[in-house]
PDB file of C-alpha atoms in Angstrom:
ATOM      1  CA  UNK A   1      19.813  98.596  55.032  1.00  0.00           C
ATOM      2  CA  UNK A   2      21.550  95.603  53.475  1.00  0.00           C
ATOM      3  CA  UNK A   3      24.941  97.166  54.254  1.00  0.00           C
ATOM      4  CA  UNK A   4      23.993  97.635  57.914  1.00  0.00           C
ATOM      5  CA  UNK A   5      22.752  94.061  58.190  1.00  0.00           C
ATOM      6  CA  UNK A   6      25.938  92.788  56.568  1.00  0.00           C
ATOM      7  CA  UNK A   7      28.101  94.749  59.014  1.00  0.00           C
ATOM      8  CA  UNK A   8      26.070  93.423  61.961  1.00  0.00           C
ATOM      9  CA  UNK A   9      26.458  89.878  60.656  1.00  0.00           C
ATOM     10  CA  UNK A  10      30.240  90.095  60.477  1.00  0.00           C
ATOM     11  CA  UNK A  11      30.774  92.172  63.648  1.00  0.00           C
ATOM     12  CA  UNK A  12      33.393  90.414  65.832  1.00  0.00           C
ATOM     13  CA  UNK A  13      32.269  88.853  69.093  1.00  0.00           C
ATOM     14  CA  UNK A  14      33.809  86.937  71.991  1.00  0.00           C
ATOM     15  CA  UNK A  15      37.568  86.482  72.022  1.00  0.00           C
ATOM     16  CA  UNK A  16      37.906  88.053  68.575  1.00  0.00           C
ATOM     17  CA  UNK A  17      36.242  91.236  69.773  1.00  0.00           C
ATOM     18  CA  UNK A  18      38.294  91.539  72.965  1.00  0.00           C
ATOM     19  CA  UNK A  19      41.519  90.762  71.077  1.00  0.00           C
ATOM     20  CA  UNK A  20      40.801  93.781  68.871  1.00  0.00           C
ATOM     21  CA  UNK A  21      40.161  95.952  71.897  1.00  0.00           C
ATOM     22  CA  UNK A  22      43.498  94.722  73.300  1.00  0.00           C
ATOM     23  CA  UNK A  23      45.380  95.498  70.086  1.00  0.00           C
ATOM     24  CA  UNK A  24      43.858  98.994  69.927  1.00  0.00           C
ATOM     25  CA  UNK A  25      44.792  99.604  73.574  1.00  0.00           C
ATOM     26  CA  UNK A  26      48.325  98.255  73.101  1.00  0.00           C
ATOM     27  CA  UNK A  27      48.994 100.561  70.112  1.00  0.00           C
ATOM     28  CA  UNK A  28      47.476 103.603  71.821  1.00  0.00           C
ATOM     29  CA  UNK A  29      49.510 103.181  75.021  1.00  0.00           C
ATOM     30  CA  UNK A  30      52.785 102.193  73.315  1.00  0.00           C
ATOM     31  CA  UNK A  31      52.666 105.150  70.902  1.00  0.00           C
ATOM     32  CA  UNK A  32      51.713 107.773  73.463  1.00  0.00           C
ATOM     33  CA  UNK A  33      54.026 106.662  76.257  1.00  0.00           C
ATOM     34  CA  UNK A  34      56.878 106.164  73.785  1.00  0.00           C
ATOM     35  CA  UNK A  35      56.424 109.641  72.291  1.00  0.00           C
ATOM     36  CA  UNK A  36      56.452 111.237  75.733  1.00  0.00           C
ATOM     37  CA  UNK A  37      59.554 109.397  76.966  1.00  0.00           C
ATOM     38  CA  UNK A  38      61.577 112.686  77.134  1.00  0.00           C
ATOM     39  CA  UNK A  39      58.963 114.261  79.395  1.00  0.00           C
ATOM     40  CA  UNK A  40      58.926 111.178  81.594  1.00  0.00           C
ATOM     41  CA  UNK A  41      62.733 111.195  81.841  1.00  0.00           C
ATOM     42  CA  UNK A  42      62.702 114.812  83.045  1.00  0.00           C
ATOM     43  CA  UNK A  43      59.798 114.168  85.427  1.00  0.00           C
ATOM     44  CA  UNK A  44      61.619 111.180  86.940  1.00  0.00           C
ATOM     45  CA  UNK A  45      64.844 113.210  87.363  1.00  0.00           C
ATOM     46  CA  UNK A  46      62.907 115.985  89.151  1.00  0.00           C
ATOM     47  CA  UNK A  47      61.407 113.422  91.508  1.00  0.00           C
ATOM     48  CA  UNK A  48      64.668 111.596  92.226  1.00  0.00           C
ATOM     49  CA  UNK A  49      67.092 114.538  92.325  1.00  0.00           C
ATOM     50  CA  UNK A  50      65.108 117.641  93.350  1.00  0.00           C
ATOM     51  CA  UNK A  51      68.226 119.463  94.607  1.00  0.00           C
ATOM     52  CA  UNK A  52      69.711 119.326  91.102  1.00  0.00           C
ATOM     53  CA  UNK A  53      66.610 119.617  88.918  1.00  0.00           C
ATOM     54  CA  UNK A  54      64.803 122.377  90.802  1.00  0.00           C
ATOM     55  CA  UNK A  55      64.214 125.110  88.219  1.00  0.00           C
ATOM     56  CA  UNK A  56      61.164 123.784  86.443  1.00  0.00           C
ATOM     57  CA  UNK A  57      60.441 121.559  83.500  1.00  0.00           C
ATOM     58  CA  UNK A  58      62.021 123.584  80.664  1.00  0.00           C
ATOM     59  CA  UNK A  59      65.215 124.292  82.643  1.00  0.00           C
ATOM     60  CA  UNK A  60      65.441 120.620  83.618  1.00  0.00           C
ATOM     61  CA  UNK A  61      65.246 119.625  79.934  1.00  0.00           C
ATOM     62  CA  UNK A  62      68.190 121.928  79.247  1.00  0.00           C
ATOM     63  CA  UNK A  63      70.155 120.538  82.206  1.00  0.00           C
ATOM     64  CA  UNK A  64      69.773 116.949  81.024  1.00  0.00           C
ATOM     65  CA  UNK A  65      70.765 117.801  77.440  1.00  0.00           C
ATOM     66  CA  UNK A  66      73.751 119.892  78.567  1.00  0.00           C
ATOM     67  CA  UNK A  67      75.036 117.220  80.973  1.00  0.00           C
ATOM     68  CA  UNK A  68      74.328 114.063  79.002  1.00  0.00           C
ATOM     69  CA  UNK A  69      73.347 115.004  75.464  1.00  0.00           C
ATOM     70  CA  UNK A  70      69.925 114.894  73.779  1.00  0.00           C
ATOM     71  CA  UNK A  71      70.074 111.094  73.562  1.00  0.00           C
ATOM     72  CA  UNK A  72      69.572 110.941  77.338  1.00  0.00           C
ATOM     73  CA  UNK A  73      65.977 112.074  76.842  1.00  0.00           C
ATOM     74  CA  UNK A  74      65.225 108.711  75.231  1.00  0.00           C
ATOM     75  CA  UNK A  75      66.617 106.690  78.137  1.00  0.00           C
ATOM     76  CA  UNK A  76      64.228 103.839  78.916  1.00  0.00           C
ATOM     77  CA  UNK A  77      62.403 103.989  75.569  1.00  0.00           C
ATOM     78  CA  UNK A  78      62.581 100.191  75.105  1.00  0.00           C
ATOM     79  CA  UNK A  79      60.955  99.187  78.403  1.00  0.00           C
ATOM     80  CA  UNK A  80      58.508 102.054  78.095  1.00  0.00           C
ATOM     81  CA  UNK A  81      57.141 100.948  74.705  1.00  0.00           C
ATOM     82  CA  UNK A  82      57.169  97.265  75.589  1.00  0.00           C
ATOM     83  CA  UNK A  83      55.721  97.640  79.077  1.00  0.00           C
ATOM     84  CA  UNK A  84      52.949 100.013  78.121  1.00  0.00           C
ATOM     85  CA  UNK A  85      51.976  98.019  75.031  1.00  0.00           C
ATOM     86  CA  UNK A  86      51.367  95.032  77.319  1.00  0.00           C
ATOM     87  CA  UNK A  87      49.696  97.197  79.929  1.00  0.00           C
ATOM     88  CA  UNK A  88      47.496  98.894  77.303  1.00  0.00           C
ATOM     89  CA  UNK A  89      46.320  95.543  75.978  1.00  0.00           C
ATOM     90  CA  UNK A  90      45.309  94.346  79.436  1.00  0.00           C
ATOM     91  CA  UNK A  91      43.919  97.750  80.500  1.00  0.00           C
ATOM     92  CA  UNK A  92      41.691  98.611  77.544  1.00  0.00           C
ATOM     93  CA  UNK A  93      40.822  95.050  76.587  1.00  0.00           C
ATOM     94  CA  UNK A  94      40.286  94.156  80.220  1.00  0.00           C
ATOM     95  CA  UNK A  95      38.108  97.211  80.823  1.00  0.00           C
ATOM     96  CA  UNK A  96      35.791  96.284  77.979  1.00  0.00           C
ATOM     97  CA  UNK A  97      35.605  92.690  79.246  1.00  0.00           C
ATOM     98  CA  UNK A  98      34.937  93.552  82.899  1.00  0.00           C
ATOM     99  CA  UNK A  99      32.505  96.319  81.977  1.00  0.00           C
ATOM    100  CA  UNK A 100      30.487  93.827  79.941  1.00  0.00           C
ATOM    101  CA  UNK A 101      30.741  91.215  82.709  1.00  0.00           C
ATOM    102  CA  UNK A 102      29.474  93.633  85.361  1.00  0.00           C
ATOM    103  CA  UNK A 103      26.642  94.871  83.110  1.00  0.00           C
ATOM    104  CA  UNK A 104      25.532  91.286  82.543  1.00  0.00           C
ATOM    105  CA  UNK A 105      25.780  90.588  86.287  1.00  0.00           C
ATOM    106  CA  UNK A 106      23.640  93.538  87.477  1.00  0.00           C
ATOM    107  CA  UNK A 107      21.441  93.939  84.388  1.00  0.00           C
ATOM    108  CA  UNK A 108      21.458  96.690  81.790  1.00  0.00           C
ATOM    109  CA  UNK A 109      18.881  98.892  83.587  1.00  0.00           C
ATOM    110  CA  UNK A 110      20.738  98.795  86.915  1.00  0.00           C
ATOM    111  CA  UNK A 111      24.036  99.305  85.112  1.00  0.00           C
ATOM    112  CA  UNK A 112      22.802 102.517  83.505  1.00  0.00           C
ATOM    113  CA  UNK A 113      21.606 103.856  86.850  1.00  0.00           C
ATOM    114  CA  UNK A 114      24.868 102.865  88.552  1.00  0.00           C
ATOM    115  CA  UNK A 115      27.227 103.398  85.633  1.00  0.00           C
ATOM    116  CA  UNK A 116      29.848 105.234  87.698  1.00  0.00           C
ATOM    117  CA  UNK A 117      30.298 102.058  89.778  1.00  0.00           C
ATOM    118  CA  UNK A 118      30.558  99.968  86.574  1.00  0.00           C
ATOM    119  CA  UNK A 119      33.242 102.291  85.159  1.00  0.00           C
ATOM    120  CA  UNK A 120      35.225 102.346  88.410  1.00  0.00           C
ATOM    121  CA  UNK A 121      34.998  98.634  89.191  1.00  0.00           C
ATOM    122  CA  UNK A 122      35.633  97.446  85.644  1.00  0.00           C
ATOM    123  CA  UNK A 123      38.685  99.650  85.154  1.00  0.00           C
ATOM    124  CA  UNK A 124      40.087  98.887  88.607  1.00  0.00           C
ATOM    125  CA  UNK A 125      39.987  95.109  88.067  1.00  0.00           C
ATOM    126  CA  UNK A 126      41.490  95.452  84.580  1.00  0.00           C
ATOM    127  CA  UNK A 127      44.330  97.618  85.835  1.00  0.00           C
ATOM    128  CA  UNK A 128      45.283  95.172  88.589  1.00  0.00           C
ATOM    129  CA  UNK A 129      46.064  92.494  85.985  1.00  0.00           C
ATOM    130  CA  UNK A 130      47.700  95.057  83.710  1.00  0.00           C
ATOM    131  CA  UNK A 131      50.072  96.061  86.532  1.00  0.00           C
ATOM    132  CA  UNK A 132      51.306  92.505  86.923  1.00  0.00           C
ATOM    133  CA  UNK A 133      52.724  92.598  83.391  1.00  0.00           C
ATOM    134  CA  UNK A 134      53.844  96.242  83.565  1.00  0.00           C
ATOM    135  CA  UNK A 135      55.760  96.194  86.873  1.00  0.00           C
ATOM    136  CA  UNK A 136      58.980  94.439  85.754  1.00  0.00           C
ATOM    137  CA  UNK A 137      59.372  96.706  82.770  1.00  0.00           C
ATOM    138  CA  UNK A 138      58.587  99.851  84.743  1.00  0.00           C
ATOM    139  CA  UNK A 139      61.205  98.830  87.330  1.00  0.00           C
ATOM    140  CA  UNK A 140      63.721  98.421  84.509  1.00  0.00           C
ATOM    141  CA  UNK A 141      62.815 101.789  82.962  1.00  0.00           C
ATOM    142  CA  UNK A 142      63.211 103.685  86.243  1.00  0.00           C
ATOM    143  CA  UNK A 143      66.561 102.004  86.965  1.00  0.00           C
ATOM    144  CA  UNK A 144      67.840 103.008  83.502  1.00  0.00           C
ATOM    145  CA  UNK A 145      66.650 106.603  83.924  1.00  0.00           C
ATOM    146  CA  UNK A 146      67.931 107.042  87.493  1.00  0.00           C
ATOM    147  CA  UNK A 147      71.250 105.226  86.849  1.00  0.00           C
ATOM    148  CA  UNK A 148      72.262 105.872  83.217  1.00  0.00           C
ATOM    149  CA  UNK A 149      75.352 103.639  83.520  1.00  0.00           C
ATOM    150  CA  UNK A 150      73.419 100.708  84.968  1.00  0.00           C
ATOM    151  CA  UNK A 151      72.838  99.031  81.570  1.00  0.00           C
ATOM    152  CA  UNK A 152      72.721  99.826  77.863  1.00  0.00           C
ATOM    153  CA  UNK A 153      69.057  99.068  77.283  1.00  0.00           C
ATOM    154  CA  UNK A 154      65.980  96.951  77.985  1.00  0.00           C
ATOM    155  CA  UNK A 155      67.471  93.481  77.624  1.00  0.00           C
ATOM    156  CA  UNK A 156      70.713  94.143  79.507  1.00  0.00           C
ATOM    157  CA  UNK A 157      68.950  96.106  82.245  1.00  0.00           C
ATOM    158  CA  UNK A 158      66.215  93.505  82.684  1.00  0.00           C
ATOM    159  CA  UNK A 159      68.775  90.697  82.763  1.00  0.00           C
ATOM    160  CA  UNK A 160      71.007  92.440  85.310  1.00  0.00           C
ATOM    161  CA  UNK A 161      68.121  93.158  87.722  1.00  0.00           C
ATOM    162  CA  UNK A 162      66.920  89.574  87.430  1.00  0.00           C
ATOM    163  CA  UNK A 163      70.399  88.163  88.058  1.00  0.00           C
ATOM    164  CA  UNK A 164      71.362  90.456  90.930  1.00  0.00           C
ATOM    165  CA  UNK A 165      68.061  90.937  92.754  1.00  0.00           C
ATOM    166  CA  UNK A 166      65.672  88.206  91.640  1.00  0.00           C
ATOM    167  CA  UNK A 167      62.079  88.473  90.510  1.00  0.00           C
ATOM    168  CA  UNK A 168      60.337  89.704  93.664  1.00  0.00           C
ATOM    169  CA  UNK A 169      62.815  92.228  95.056  1.00  0.00           C
ATOM    170  CA  UNK A 170      64.110  93.307  91.666  1.00  0.00           C
ATOM    171  CA  UNK A 171      60.887  93.607  89.660  1.00  0.00           C
ATOM    172  CA  UNK A 172      58.060  93.652  92.170  1.00  0.00           C
ATOM    173  CA  UNK A 173      59.344  95.852  94.996  1.00  0.00           C
ATOM    174  CA  UNK A 174      57.353  98.585  93.315  1.00  0.00           C
ATOM    175  CA  UNK A 175      54.188  96.498  92.808  1.00  0.00           C
ATOM    176  CA  UNK A 176      52.471  98.067  95.821  1.00  0.00           C
ATOM    177  CA  UNK A 177      53.107 101.646  94.760  1.00  0.00           C
ATOM    178  CA  UNK A 178      52.469 100.880  91.095  1.00  0.00           C
ATOM    179  CA  UNK A 179      49.034  99.524  92.069  1.00  0.00           C
ATOM    180  CA  UNK A 180      48.473 102.529  94.344  1.00  0.00           C
ATOM    181  CA  UNK A 181      49.410 104.756  91.403  1.00  0.00           C
ATOM    182  CA  UNK A 182      47.887 102.964  88.422  1.00  0.00           C
ATOM    183  CA  UNK A 183      44.626 101.591  89.846  1.00  0.00           C
ATOM    184  CA  UNK A 184      43.286 104.974  91.115  1.00  0.00           C
ATOM    185  CA  UNK A 185      44.707 106.592  87.964  1.00  0.00           C
ATOM    186  CA  UNK A 186      42.924 104.150  85.664  1.00  0.00           C
ATOM    187  CA  UNK A 187      39.687 104.268  87.648  1.00  0.00           C
ATOM    188  CA  UNK A 188      39.674 108.058  87.430  1.00  0.00           C
ATOM    189  CA  UNK A 189      40.793 107.939  83.800  1.00  0.00           C
ATOM    190  CA  UNK A 190      37.945 105.724  82.543  1.00  0.00           C
ATOM    191  CA  UNK A 191      35.207 107.025  84.859  1.00  0.00           C
ATOM    192  CA  UNK A 192      35.986 110.679  84.128  1.00  0.00           C
ATOM    193  CA  UNK A 193      36.380 109.941  80.397  1.00  0.00           C
ATOM    194  CA  UNK A 194      32.965 108.236  80.232  1.00  0.00           C
ATOM    195  CA  UNK A 195      31.261 111.014  82.208  1.00  0.00           C
ATOM    196  CA  UNK A 196      33.016 113.757  80.217  1.00  0.00           C
ATOM    197  CA  UNK A 197      32.128 112.076  76.913  1.00  0.00           C
ATOM    198  CA  UNK A 198      28.512 111.798  78.050  1.00  0.00           C
ATOM    199  CA  UNK A 199      28.502 115.523  78.881  1.00  0.00           C
ATOM    200  CA  UNK A 200      30.064 116.489  75.546  1.00  0.00           C
ATOM    201  CA  UNK A 201      27.555 114.317  73.696  1.00  0.00           C
ATOM    202  CA  UNK A 202      24.795 116.233  75.486  1.00  0.00           C
ATOM    203  CA  UNK A 203      26.054 119.367  73.710  1.00  0.00           C
ATOM    204  CA  UNK A 204      27.187 118.128  70.275  1.00  0.00           C
ATOM    205  CA  UNK A 205      24.979 115.050  69.855  1.00  0.00           C
ATOM    206  CA  UNK A 206      25.517 111.314  70.132  1.00  0.00           C
ATOM    207  CA  UNK A 207      28.967 110.111  69.035  1.00  0.00           C
ATOM    208  CA  UNK A 208      27.444 107.836  66.389  1.00  0.00           C
ATOM    209  CA  UNK A 209      25.940 110.854  64.616  1.00  0.00           C
ATOM    210  CA  UNK A 210      29.239 112.743  64.387  1.00  0.00           C
ATOM    211  CA  UNK A 211      31.741 112.683  61.551  1.00  0.00           C
ATOM    212  CA  UNK A 212      34.973 110.748  61.892  1.00  0.00           C
ATOM    213  CA  UNK A 213      36.797 113.976  62.790  1.00  0.00           C
ATOM    214  CA  UNK A 214      34.059 114.860  65.246  1.00  0.00           C
ATOM    215  CA  UNK A 215      34.345 111.495  67.004  1.00  0.00           C
ATOM    216  CA  UNK A 216      38.122 111.851  67.270  1.00  0.00           C
ATOM    217  CA  UNK A 217      37.759 115.382  68.647  1.00  0.00           C
ATOM    218  CA  UNK A 218      35.264 114.164  71.234  1.00  0.00           C
ATOM    219  CA  UNK A 219      37.654 111.416  72.332  1.00  0.00           C
ATOM    220  CA  UNK A 220      40.504 113.941  72.547  1.00  0.00           C
ATOM    221  CA  UNK A 221      38.489 116.411  74.655  1.00  0.00           C
ATOM    222  CA  UNK A 222      37.094 113.856  77.053  1.00  0.00           C
ATOM    223  CA  UNK A 223      40.480 112.144  77.266  1.00  0.00           C
ATOM    224  CA  UNK A 224      42.241 115.394  78.162  1.00  0.00           C
ATOM    225  CA  UNK A 225      39.804 116.065  81.031  1.00  0.00           C
ATOM    226  CA  UNK A 226      40.227 112.501  82.228  1.00  0.00           C
ATOM    227  CA  UNK A 227      44.035 112.670  82.047  1.00  0.00           C
ATOM    228  CA  UNK A 228      44.305 115.825  84.143  1.00  0.00           C
ATOM    229  CA  UNK A 229      42.065 114.392  86.845  1.00  0.00           C
ATOM    230  CA  UNK A 230      43.890 111.065  86.855  1.00  0.00           C
ATOM    231  CA  UNK A 231      47.331 112.714  87.063  1.00  0.00           C
ATOM    232  CA  UNK A 232      46.489 114.532  90.289  1.00  0.00           C
ATOM    233  CA  UNK A 233      44.918 111.439  91.904  1.00  0.00           C
ATOM    234  CA  UNK A 234      47.928 109.227  91.219  1.00  0.00           C
ATOM    235  CA  UNK A 235      50.832 111.664  91.709  1.00  0.00           C
ATOM    236  CA  UNK A 236      51.906 110.684  95.264  1.00  0.00           C
ATOM    237  CA  UNK A 237      52.220 107.010  94.333  1.00  0.00           C
ATOM    238  CA  UNK A 238      54.089 107.924  91.156  1.00  0.00           C
ATOM    239  CA  UNK A 239      56.714 109.719  93.229  1.00  0.00           C
ATOM    240  CA  UNK A 240      57.008 106.765  95.654  1.00  0.00           C
ATOM    241  CA  UNK A 241      57.362 104.378  92.715  1.00  0.00           C
ATOM    242  CA  UNK A 242      60.255 106.389  91.301  1.00  0.00           C
ATOM    243  CA  UNK A 243      61.957 106.519  94.689  1.00  0.00           C
ATOM    244  CA  UNK A 244      61.609 102.868  95.582  1.00  0.00           C
ATOM    245  CA  UNK A 245      62.888 101.674  92.193  1.00  0.00           C
ATOM    246  CA  UNK A 246      65.945 103.967  92.248  1.00  0.00           C
ATOM    247  CA  UNK A 247      68.022 101.673  94.480  1.00  0.00           C
ATOM    248  CA  UNK A 248      67.958  98.148  95.879  1.00  0.00           C
ATOM    249  CA  UNK A 249      66.975  99.236  99.394  1.00  0.00           C
ATOM    250  CA  UNK A 250      66.598  97.098 102.544  1.00  0.00           C
ATOM    251  CA  UNK A 251      63.632  96.059 104.656  1.00  0.00           C
ATOM    252  CA  UNK A 252      60.105  95.241 103.562  1.00  0.00           C
ATOM    253  CA  UNK A 253      58.384  97.154 100.777  1.00  0.00           C
ATOM    254  CA  UNK A 254      55.787  98.457 103.244  1.00  0.00           C
ATOM    255  CA  UNK A 255      58.393  99.823 105.663  1.00  0.00           C
ATOM    256  CA  UNK A 256      60.254 101.480 102.782  1.00  0.00           C
ATOM    257  CA  UNK A 257      57.053 103.116 101.521  1.00  0.00           C
ATOM    258  CA  UNK A 258      56.147 104.410 104.988  1.00  0.00           C
ATOM    259  CA  UNK A 259      59.674 105.760 105.491  1.00  0.00           C
ATOM    260  CA  UNK A 260      59.726 107.456 102.129  1.00  0.00           C
ATOM    261  CA  UNK A 261      56.299 109.032 102.709  1.00  0.00           C
ATOM    262  CA  UNK A 262      57.432 110.507 106.043  1.00  0.00           C
ATOM    263  CA  UNK A 263      60.688 111.699 104.537  1.00  0.00           C
ATOM    264  CA  UNK A 264      59.041 113.416 101.573  1.00  0.00           C
ATOM    265  CA  UNK A 265      55.944 114.884 103.191  1.00  0.00           C
ATOM    266  CA  UNK A 266      52.942 116.160 101.235  1.00  0.00           C
ATOM    267  CA  UNK A 267      54.961 118.681  99.224  1.00  0.00           C
ATOM    268  CA  UNK A 268      57.569 116.116  98.313  1.00  0.00           C
ATOM    269  CA  UNK A 269      54.994 113.586  97.185  1.00  0.00           C
ATOM    270  CA  UNK A 270      53.766 116.056  94.572  1.00  0.00           C
ATOM    271  CA  UNK A 271      57.207 116.793  93.123  1.00  0.00           C
ATOM    272  CA  UNK A 272      57.058 116.684  89.347  1.00  0.00           C
ATOM    273  CA  UNK A 273      53.304 117.304  89.150  1.00  0.00           C
ATOM    274  CA  UNK A 274      53.706 120.034  86.511  1.00  0.00           C
ATOM    275  CA  UNK A 275      55.447 117.940  83.899  1.00  0.00           C
ATOM    276  CA  UNK A 276      53.259 114.950  84.815  1.00  0.00           C
ATOM    277  CA  UNK A 277      50.093 116.998  84.143  1.00  0.00           C
ATOM    278  CA  UNK A 278      51.503 117.830  80.703  1.00  0.00           C
ATOM    279  CA  UNK A 279      52.463 114.234  80.070  1.00  0.00           C
ATOM    280  CA  UNK A 280      49.411 112.446  81.410  1.00  0.00           C
ATOM    281  CA  UNK A 281      46.905 114.955  80.061  1.00  0.00           C
ATOM    282  CA  UNK A 282      48.404 114.739  76.589  1.00  0.00           C
ATOM    283  CA  UNK A 283      48.947 110.981  76.475  1.00  0.00           C
ATOM    284  CA  UNK A 284      45.476 110.207  77.854  1.00  0.00           C
ATOM    285  CA  UNK A 285      43.787 112.430  75.273  1.00  0.00           C
ATOM    286  CA  UNK A 286      45.675 110.768  72.415  1.00  0.00           C
ATOM    287  CA  UNK A 287      45.238 107.300  73.906  1.00  0.00           C
ATOM    288  CA  UNK A 288      41.462 107.556  73.711  1.00  0.00           C
ATOM    289  CA  UNK A 289      41.629 109.134  70.254  1.00  0.00           C
ATOM    290  CA  UNK A 290      43.948 106.383  68.925  1.00  0.00           C
ATOM    291  CA  UNK A 291      41.960 103.690  70.708  1.00  0.00           C
ATOM    292  CA  UNK A 292      38.707 104.872  69.150  1.00  0.00           C
ATOM    293  CA  UNK A 293      40.153 105.167  65.654  1.00  0.00           C
ATOM    294  CA  UNK A 294      41.847 101.728  65.733  1.00  0.00           C
ATOM    295  CA  UNK A 295      38.679 100.105  67.109  1.00  0.00           C
ATOM    296  CA  UNK A 296      36.836 101.471  64.110  1.00  0.00           C
ATOM    297  CA  UNK A 297      39.547 100.303  61.707  1.00  0.00           C
ATOM    298  CA  UNK A 298      39.396  96.813  63.209  1.00  0.00           C
ATOM    299  CA  UNK A 299      35.615  96.699  63.112  1.00  0.00           C
ATOM    300  CA  UNK A 300      35.362  96.529  66.912  1.00  0.00           C
ATOM    301  CA  UNK A 301      32.642  99.169  67.250  1.00  0.00           C
ATOM    302  CA  UNK A 302      30.098  96.994  69.065  1.00  0.00           C
ATOM    303  CA  UNK A 303      31.268  97.477  72.642  1.00  0.00           C
ATOM    304  CA  UNK A 304      28.431  97.914  75.131  1.00  0.00           C
ATOM    305  CA  UNK A 305      27.571 101.493  76.207  1.00  0.00           C
ATOM    306  CA  UNK A 306      25.608 102.472  79.312  1.00  0.00           C
ATOM    307  CA  UNK A 307      25.517 106.239  78.997  1.00  0.00           C
ATOM    308  CA  UNK A 308      22.143 107.846  79.509  1.00  0.00           C
ATOM    309  CA  UNK A 309      20.442 108.938  76.325  1.00  0.00           C
ATOM    310  CA  UNK A 310      20.531 112.720  75.888  1.00  0.00           C
TER     311      UNK A 310
END
């Protein structure tokens, strides 16, 4: 009892608590997105050059390695790790903040009854701010992958885009599609994760009663389900984002998006879905597992929960 009371007394609150959520989210997103850079390179190539990379994921891997060497599979690693570390901090830390804010606003009882709305709204708001910091680095990553000779890495690529195209056209031409991609993706990701975790807890028992390995397994399972759902929801915007960041382009962002959508059609908008299911399903599962484990290690286990008791 004394140990429990001591832990409660030293549990982080306020800015300290949300900073720990942000650190856990940053590590989870940076590690998972960084590790899956080769899959993302191939997925982007399939989207941008479907006439060349048209024999499936495995064959496309072989084509890239044969033409450019295995090192090409790590193209864009720098902006990927940096961008998604920042995005992960804002996404996971922001989700915890906005979830708590909305629960306080509507009251705990109403929040439990309307928890799907809380999950969707909290994650959607958090992702909007996360996309503001992610967009410039995602634009740099896509340019490096689509044009391997454009620059030698993150710093040179970022600097060249800034110098030649400016902040808005160079870095934020893709802000519309990145929001269209990431906000529905994150809303589905967190809402489906929370609902899936609640369902799994109904079978295996409350997370708090499980062993450390059991909690990690629960996070992996719920995260995998969430990742697959989120990948399908956000696939069309992911394709548009890759296309619009490939070249400088002319005209407004909206006109370019409309033109690309008409040109690609429904089938074209879902190019690369196979490798993206693999990538997003895997990374989302491990994101939630890493996030949960790091939260525990940092003592940030007192986030508010509104799942119904089983």
